[in-house]
mmCIF file of C-alpha atoms in Angstrom:
data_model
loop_
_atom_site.group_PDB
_atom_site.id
_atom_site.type_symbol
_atom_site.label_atom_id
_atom_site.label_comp_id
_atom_site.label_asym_id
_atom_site.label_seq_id
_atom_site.Cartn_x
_atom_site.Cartn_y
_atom_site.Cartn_z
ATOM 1 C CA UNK A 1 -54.034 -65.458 -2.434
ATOM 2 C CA UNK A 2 -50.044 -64.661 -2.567
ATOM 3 C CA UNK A 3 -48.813 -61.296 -2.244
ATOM 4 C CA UNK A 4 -46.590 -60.401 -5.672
ATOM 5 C CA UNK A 5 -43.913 -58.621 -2.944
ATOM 6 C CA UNK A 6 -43.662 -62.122 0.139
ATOM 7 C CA UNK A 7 -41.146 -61.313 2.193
ATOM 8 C CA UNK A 8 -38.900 -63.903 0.899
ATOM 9 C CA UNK A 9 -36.290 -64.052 3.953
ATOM 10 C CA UNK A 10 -39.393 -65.200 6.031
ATOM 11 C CA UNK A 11 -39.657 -68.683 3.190
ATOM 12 C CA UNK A 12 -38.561 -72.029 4.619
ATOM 13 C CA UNK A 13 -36.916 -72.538 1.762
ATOM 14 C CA UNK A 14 -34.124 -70.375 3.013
ATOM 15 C CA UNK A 15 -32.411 -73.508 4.807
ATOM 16 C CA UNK A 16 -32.702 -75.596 1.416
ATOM 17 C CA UNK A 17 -30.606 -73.227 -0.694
ATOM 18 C CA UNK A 18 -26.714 -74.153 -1.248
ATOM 19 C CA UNK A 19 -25.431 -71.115 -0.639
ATOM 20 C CA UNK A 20 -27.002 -70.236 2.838
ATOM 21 C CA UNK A 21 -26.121 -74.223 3.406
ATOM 22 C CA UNK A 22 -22.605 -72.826 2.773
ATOM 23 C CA UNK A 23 -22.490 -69.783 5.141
ATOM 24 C CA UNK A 24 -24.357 -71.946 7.871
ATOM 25 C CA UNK A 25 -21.685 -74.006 7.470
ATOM 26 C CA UNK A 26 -18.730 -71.291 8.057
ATOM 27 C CA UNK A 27 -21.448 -69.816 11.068
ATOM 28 C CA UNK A 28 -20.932 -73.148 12.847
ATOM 29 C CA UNK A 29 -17.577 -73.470 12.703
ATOM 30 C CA UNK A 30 -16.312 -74.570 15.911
ATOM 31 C CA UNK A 31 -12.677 -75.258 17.458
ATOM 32 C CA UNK A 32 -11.394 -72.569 15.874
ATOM 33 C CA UNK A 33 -9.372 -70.664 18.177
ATOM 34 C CA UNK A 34 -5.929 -72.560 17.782
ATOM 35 C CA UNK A 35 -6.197 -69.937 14.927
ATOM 36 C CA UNK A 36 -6.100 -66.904 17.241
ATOM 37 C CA UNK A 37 -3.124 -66.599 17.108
ATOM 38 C CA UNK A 38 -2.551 -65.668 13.148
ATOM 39 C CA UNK A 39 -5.359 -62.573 13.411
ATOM 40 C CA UNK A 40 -3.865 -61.547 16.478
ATOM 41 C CA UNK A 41 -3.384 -58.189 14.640
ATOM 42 C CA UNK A 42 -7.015 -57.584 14.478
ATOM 43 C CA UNK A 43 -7.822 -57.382 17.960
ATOM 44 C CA UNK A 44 -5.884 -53.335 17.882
ATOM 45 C CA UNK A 45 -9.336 -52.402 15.607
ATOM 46 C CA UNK A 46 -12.711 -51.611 16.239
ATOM 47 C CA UNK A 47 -14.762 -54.477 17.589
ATOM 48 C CA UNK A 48 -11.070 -56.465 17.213
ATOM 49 C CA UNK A 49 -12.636 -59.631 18.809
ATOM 50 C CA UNK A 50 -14.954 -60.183 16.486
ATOM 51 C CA UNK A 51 -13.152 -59.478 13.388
ATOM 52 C CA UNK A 52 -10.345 -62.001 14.700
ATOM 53 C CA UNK A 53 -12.925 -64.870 15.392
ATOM 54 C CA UNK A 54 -14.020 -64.125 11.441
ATOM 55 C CA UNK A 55 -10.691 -64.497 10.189
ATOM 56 C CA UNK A 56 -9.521 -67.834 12.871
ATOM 57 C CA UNK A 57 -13.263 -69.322 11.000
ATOM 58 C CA UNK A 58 -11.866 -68.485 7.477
ATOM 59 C CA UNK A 59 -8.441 -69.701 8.459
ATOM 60 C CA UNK A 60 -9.881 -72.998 10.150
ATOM 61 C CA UNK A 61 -12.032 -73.130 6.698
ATOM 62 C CA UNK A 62 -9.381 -72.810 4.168
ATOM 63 C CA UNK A 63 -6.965 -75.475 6.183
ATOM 64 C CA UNK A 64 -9.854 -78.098 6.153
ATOM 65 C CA UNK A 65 -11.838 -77.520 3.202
ATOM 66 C CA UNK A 66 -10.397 -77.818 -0.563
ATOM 67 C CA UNK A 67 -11.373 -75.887 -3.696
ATOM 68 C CA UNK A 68 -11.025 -77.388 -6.671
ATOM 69 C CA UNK A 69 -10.329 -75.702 -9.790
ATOM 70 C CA UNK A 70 -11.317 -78.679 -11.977
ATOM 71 C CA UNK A 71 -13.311 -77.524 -14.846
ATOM 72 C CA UNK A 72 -15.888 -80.143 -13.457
ATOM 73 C CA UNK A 73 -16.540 -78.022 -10.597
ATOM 74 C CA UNK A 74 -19.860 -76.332 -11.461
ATOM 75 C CA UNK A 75 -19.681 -73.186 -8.756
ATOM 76 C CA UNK A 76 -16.841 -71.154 -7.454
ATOM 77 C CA UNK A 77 -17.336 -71.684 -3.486
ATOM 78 C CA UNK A 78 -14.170 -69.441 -3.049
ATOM 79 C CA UNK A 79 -16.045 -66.536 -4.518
ATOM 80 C CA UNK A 80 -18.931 -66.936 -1.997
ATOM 81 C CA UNK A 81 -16.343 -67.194 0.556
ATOM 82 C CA UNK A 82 -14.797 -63.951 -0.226
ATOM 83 C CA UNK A 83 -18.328 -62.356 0.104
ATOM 84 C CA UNK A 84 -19.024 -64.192 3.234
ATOM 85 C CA UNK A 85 -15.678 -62.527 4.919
ATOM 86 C CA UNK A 86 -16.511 -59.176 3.543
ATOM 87 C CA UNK A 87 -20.432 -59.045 4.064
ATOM 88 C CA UNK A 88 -19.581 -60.591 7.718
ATOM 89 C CA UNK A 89 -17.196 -57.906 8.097
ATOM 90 C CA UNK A 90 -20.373 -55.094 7.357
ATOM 91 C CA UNK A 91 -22.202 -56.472 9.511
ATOM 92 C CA UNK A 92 -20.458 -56.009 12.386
ATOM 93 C CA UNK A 93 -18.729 -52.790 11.469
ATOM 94 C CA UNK A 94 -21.244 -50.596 9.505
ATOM 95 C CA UNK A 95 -23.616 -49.458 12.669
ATOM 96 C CA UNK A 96 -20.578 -47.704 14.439
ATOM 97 C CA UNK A 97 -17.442 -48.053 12.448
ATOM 98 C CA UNK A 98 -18.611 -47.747 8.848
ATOM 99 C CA UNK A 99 -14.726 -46.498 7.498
ATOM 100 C CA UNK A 100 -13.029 -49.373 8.921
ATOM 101 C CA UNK A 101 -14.402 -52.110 6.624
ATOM 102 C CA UNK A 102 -12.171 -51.914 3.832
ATOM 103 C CA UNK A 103 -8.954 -51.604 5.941
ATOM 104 C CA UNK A 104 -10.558 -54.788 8.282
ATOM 105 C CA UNK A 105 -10.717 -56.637 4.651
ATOM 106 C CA UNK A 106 -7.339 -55.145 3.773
ATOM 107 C CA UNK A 107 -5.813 -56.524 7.421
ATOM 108 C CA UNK A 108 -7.968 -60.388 6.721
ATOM 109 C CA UNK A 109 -6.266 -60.390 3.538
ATOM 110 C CA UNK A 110 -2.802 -60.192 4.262
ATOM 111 C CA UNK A 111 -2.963 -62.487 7.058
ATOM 112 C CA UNK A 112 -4.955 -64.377 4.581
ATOM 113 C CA UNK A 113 -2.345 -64.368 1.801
ATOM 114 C CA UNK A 114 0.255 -65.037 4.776
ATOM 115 C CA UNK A 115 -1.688 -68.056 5.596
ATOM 116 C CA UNK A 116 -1.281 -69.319 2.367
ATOM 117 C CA UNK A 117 2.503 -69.038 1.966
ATOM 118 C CA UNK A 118 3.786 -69.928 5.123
ATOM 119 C CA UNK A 119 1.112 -72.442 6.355
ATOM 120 C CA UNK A 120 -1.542 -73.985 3.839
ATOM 121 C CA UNK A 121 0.020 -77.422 1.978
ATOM 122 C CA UNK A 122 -2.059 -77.926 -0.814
ATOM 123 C CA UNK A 123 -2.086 -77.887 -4.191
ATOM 124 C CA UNK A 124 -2.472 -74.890 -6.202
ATOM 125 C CA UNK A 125 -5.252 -75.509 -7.607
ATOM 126 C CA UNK A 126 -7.302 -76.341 -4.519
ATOM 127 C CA UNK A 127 -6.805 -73.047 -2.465
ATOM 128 C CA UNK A 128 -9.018 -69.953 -2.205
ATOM 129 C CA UNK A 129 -7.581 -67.130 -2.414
ATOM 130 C CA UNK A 130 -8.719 -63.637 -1.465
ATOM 131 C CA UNK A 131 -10.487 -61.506 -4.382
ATOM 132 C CA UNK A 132 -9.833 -57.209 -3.697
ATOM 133 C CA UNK A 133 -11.481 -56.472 -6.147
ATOM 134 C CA UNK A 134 -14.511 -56.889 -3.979
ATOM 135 C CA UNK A 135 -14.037 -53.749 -2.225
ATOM 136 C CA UNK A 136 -13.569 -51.677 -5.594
ATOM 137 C CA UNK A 137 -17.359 -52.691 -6.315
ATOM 138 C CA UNK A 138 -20.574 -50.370 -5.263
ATOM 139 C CA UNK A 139 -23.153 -52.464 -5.815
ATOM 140 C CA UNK A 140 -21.250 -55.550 -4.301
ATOM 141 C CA UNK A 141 -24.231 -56.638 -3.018
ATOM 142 C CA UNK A 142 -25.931 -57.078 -5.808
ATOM 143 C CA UNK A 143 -22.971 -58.827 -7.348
ATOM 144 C CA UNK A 144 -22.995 -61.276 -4.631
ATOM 145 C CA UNK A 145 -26.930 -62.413 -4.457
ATOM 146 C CA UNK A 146 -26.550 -62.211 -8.203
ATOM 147 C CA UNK A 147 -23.698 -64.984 -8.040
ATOM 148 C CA UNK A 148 -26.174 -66.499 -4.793
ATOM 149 C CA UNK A 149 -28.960 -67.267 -7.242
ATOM 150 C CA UNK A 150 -26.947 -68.683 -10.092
ATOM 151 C CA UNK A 151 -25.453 -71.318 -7.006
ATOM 152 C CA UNK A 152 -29.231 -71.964 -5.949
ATOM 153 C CA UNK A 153 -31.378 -72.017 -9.690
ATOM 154 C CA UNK A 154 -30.426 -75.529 -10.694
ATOM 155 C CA UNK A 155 -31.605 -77.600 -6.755
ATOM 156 C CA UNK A 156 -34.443 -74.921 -7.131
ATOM 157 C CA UNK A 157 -36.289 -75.703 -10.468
ATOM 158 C CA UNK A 158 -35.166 -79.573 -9.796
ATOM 159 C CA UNK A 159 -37.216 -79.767 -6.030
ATOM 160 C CA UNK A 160 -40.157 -77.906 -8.029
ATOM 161 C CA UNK A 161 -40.274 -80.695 -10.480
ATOM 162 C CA UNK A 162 -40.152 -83.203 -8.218
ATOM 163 C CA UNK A 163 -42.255 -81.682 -5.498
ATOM 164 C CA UNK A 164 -45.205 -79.394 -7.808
ATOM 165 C CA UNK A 165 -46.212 -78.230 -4.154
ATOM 166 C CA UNK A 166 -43.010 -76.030 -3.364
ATOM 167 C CA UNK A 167 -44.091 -73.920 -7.180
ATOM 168 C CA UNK A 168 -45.281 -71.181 -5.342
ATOM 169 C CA UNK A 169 -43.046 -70.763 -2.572
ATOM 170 C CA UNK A 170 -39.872 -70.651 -5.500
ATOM 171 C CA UNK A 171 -41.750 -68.868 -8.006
ATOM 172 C CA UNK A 172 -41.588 -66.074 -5.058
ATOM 173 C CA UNK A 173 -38.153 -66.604 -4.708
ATOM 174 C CA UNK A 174 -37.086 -66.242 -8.526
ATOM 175 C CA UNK A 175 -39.636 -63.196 -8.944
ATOM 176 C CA UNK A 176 -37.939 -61.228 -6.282
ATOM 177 C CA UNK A 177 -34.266 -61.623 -8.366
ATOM 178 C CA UNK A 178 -35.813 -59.780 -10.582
ATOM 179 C CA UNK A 179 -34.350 -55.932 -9.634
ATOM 180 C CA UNK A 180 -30.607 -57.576 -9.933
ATOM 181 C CA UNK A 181 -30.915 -58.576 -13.575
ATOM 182 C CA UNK A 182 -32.208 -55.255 -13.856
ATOM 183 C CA UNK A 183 -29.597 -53.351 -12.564
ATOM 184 C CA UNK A 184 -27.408 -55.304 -14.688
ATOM 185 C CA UNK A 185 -29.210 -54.836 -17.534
ATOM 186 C CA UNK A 186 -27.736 -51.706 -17.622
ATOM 187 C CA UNK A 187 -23.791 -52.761 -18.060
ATOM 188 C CA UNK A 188 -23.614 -56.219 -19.258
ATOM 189 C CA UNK A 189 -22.840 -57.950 -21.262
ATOM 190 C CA UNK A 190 -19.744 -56.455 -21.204
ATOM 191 C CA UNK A 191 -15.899 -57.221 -20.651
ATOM 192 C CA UNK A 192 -15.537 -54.881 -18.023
ATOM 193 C CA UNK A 193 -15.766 -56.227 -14.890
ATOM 194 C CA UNK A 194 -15.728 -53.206 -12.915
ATOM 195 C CA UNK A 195 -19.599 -52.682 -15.170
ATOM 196 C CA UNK A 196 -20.505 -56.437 -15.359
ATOM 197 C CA UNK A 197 -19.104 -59.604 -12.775
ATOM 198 C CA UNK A 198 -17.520 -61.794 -15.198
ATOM 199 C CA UNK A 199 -19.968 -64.600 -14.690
ATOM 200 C CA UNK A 200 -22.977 -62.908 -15.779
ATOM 201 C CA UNK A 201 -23.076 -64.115 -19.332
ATOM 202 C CA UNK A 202 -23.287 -68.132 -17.050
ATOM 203 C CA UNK A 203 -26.375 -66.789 -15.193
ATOM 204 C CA UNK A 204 -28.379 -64.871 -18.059
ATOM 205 C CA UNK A 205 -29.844 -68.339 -18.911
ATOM 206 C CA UNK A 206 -31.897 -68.284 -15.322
ATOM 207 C CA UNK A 207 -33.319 -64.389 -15.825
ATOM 208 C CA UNK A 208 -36.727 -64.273 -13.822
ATOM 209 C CA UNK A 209 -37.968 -63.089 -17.230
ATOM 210 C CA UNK A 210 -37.473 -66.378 -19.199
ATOM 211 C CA UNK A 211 -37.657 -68.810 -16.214
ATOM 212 C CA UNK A 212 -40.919 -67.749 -14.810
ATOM 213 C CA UNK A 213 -43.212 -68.903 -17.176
ATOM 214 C CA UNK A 214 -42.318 -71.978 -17.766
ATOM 215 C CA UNK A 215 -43.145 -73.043 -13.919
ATOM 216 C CA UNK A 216 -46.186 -75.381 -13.961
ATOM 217 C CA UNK A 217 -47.885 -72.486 -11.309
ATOM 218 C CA UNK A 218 -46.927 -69.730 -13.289
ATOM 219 C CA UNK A 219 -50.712 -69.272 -14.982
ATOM 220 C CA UNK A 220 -52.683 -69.806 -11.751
ATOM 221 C CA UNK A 221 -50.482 -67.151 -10.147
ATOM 222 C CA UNK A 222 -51.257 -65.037 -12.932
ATOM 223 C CA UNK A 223 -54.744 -65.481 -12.688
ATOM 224 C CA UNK A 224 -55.039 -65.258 -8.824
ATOM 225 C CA UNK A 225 -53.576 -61.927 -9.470
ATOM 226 C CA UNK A 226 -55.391 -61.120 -11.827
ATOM 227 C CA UNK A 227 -58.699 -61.538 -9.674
ATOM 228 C CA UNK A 228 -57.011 -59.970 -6.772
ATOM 229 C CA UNK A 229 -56.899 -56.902 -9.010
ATOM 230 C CA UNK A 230 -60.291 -56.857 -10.424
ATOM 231 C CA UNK A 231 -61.588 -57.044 -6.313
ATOM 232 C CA UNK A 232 -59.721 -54.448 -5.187
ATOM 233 C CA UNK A 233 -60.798 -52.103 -8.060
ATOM 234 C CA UNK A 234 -64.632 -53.335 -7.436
ATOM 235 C CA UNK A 235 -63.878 -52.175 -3.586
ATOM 236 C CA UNK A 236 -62.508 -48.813 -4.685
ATOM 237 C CA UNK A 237 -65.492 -48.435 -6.692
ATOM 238 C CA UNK A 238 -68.501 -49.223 -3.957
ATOM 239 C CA UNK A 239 -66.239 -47.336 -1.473
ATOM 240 C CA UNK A 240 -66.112 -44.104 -3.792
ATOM 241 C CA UNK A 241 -69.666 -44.158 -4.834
ATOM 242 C CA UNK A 242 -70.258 -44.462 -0.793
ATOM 243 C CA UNK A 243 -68.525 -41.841 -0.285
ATOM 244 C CA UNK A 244 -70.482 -39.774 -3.075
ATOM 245 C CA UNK A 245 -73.880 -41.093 -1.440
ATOM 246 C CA UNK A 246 -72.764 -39.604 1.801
ATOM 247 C CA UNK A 247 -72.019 -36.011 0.613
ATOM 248 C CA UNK A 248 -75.512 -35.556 -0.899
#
């Protein structure tokens, strides 16, 4: 039987999403430290080091990657790069240095910005730029798996039609993005994007709500449930009559 709460970091499907193919990508960035040199700055801060090999990948990243801004281009990979540098940033500063993560952002984004001007040749339309706004959100988090999900849905629901085997494992997956459309239940739709990211209105379509049943396993999970429930209340019932037996 499958537990309704799997501990969905532990699926193998991890390694098949797009956007952890994205941040594996920017974690095995290599030949990077001709870059050094432009985050020098960063080495005066709190575990300095590792904030300036962050900002020499980003910098390596945005000289040898392009973003296009074509209206073709189905996902914003600049916006998952933003909350790559900033969730990479809380990793390695929230144990011990919790208050120097905005001003470690603030630092990566001038040099970033710098980068831009003085260094990057390319087109307007196909550079990243930094996003700020990031750090004026609370439940950033949530806006970024939110944004994670809507990159992932479509590969998702196309391997479970091709392989029916995988239903399960995904149906997991989609039923544990359930609590972020909940908590932005509460504020969107609305034109305020300091209440609502302004791409929720492109991911209310994949809702765990409305995209749950119509997965060919959705019914046998149901029912496996289901029967999970009815055993366990059978067991709580011999085991309090047992325990009645045993008093008398």
């Amino acid at each position: 039987m499958f537990e309704k709460n799997k501990n969905i970091s532990a699926l193998s499907l991890s390694g098949d999403l797009n956007s952890e193919k994205f941040y594996k990508g920017l974690e095995d960035l290599s030949d990077y430290t001709k870059y050094f040199n432009d985050c020098e700055s960063l080495n005066t801060m709190p575990n300095g080091r590792l904030v300036r090999n962050y900002c020499a990948r980003l910098l390596k990243y945005l000289e040898t990657n392009s973003f296009s801004r074509n209206n073709d281009n189905e996902y914003d990979y600049c916006l998952l790069l933003n909350y790559w540098v900033y969730s990479s940033l809380n990793i390695i500063l929230h144990s011990k240095y919790p208050s120097q993560i905005v001003p470690a952002f603030g630092n990566i984004v001038f040099i970033w910005n710098s980068f831009i001007k003085d260094k990057l040749k390319k087109p307007e339309n196909e550079i990243c730029k930094p996003n700020s706004d990031i750090i004026m959100h609370k439940d950033w988090r949530d806006r970024k798996e939110l944004y994670e999900y809507y990159v992932d849905y479509k590969p998702i629901i196309q391997t479970v039609k091709n392989y029916s085997y995988t239903c399960k494992e995904y149906y997991h997956y989609v039923e544990n993005k359930k609590k972020i459309y909940k908590h932005f239940k509460k504020h969107c739709p609305s034109d305020d994007t300091k209440k609502c990211p302004k791409y929720y209105t492109q991911c209310e379509p994949y809702n765990p709500e409305y995209v749950l049943p119509t997965l060919e396993c959705h019914k046998q999970i149901i029912k496996e449930r289901e029967a999970d429930a009815s055993s366990a209340l059978q067991k709580a019932k011999v085991h309090s009559v047992n325990e009645f037996d045993s008093e008398d």
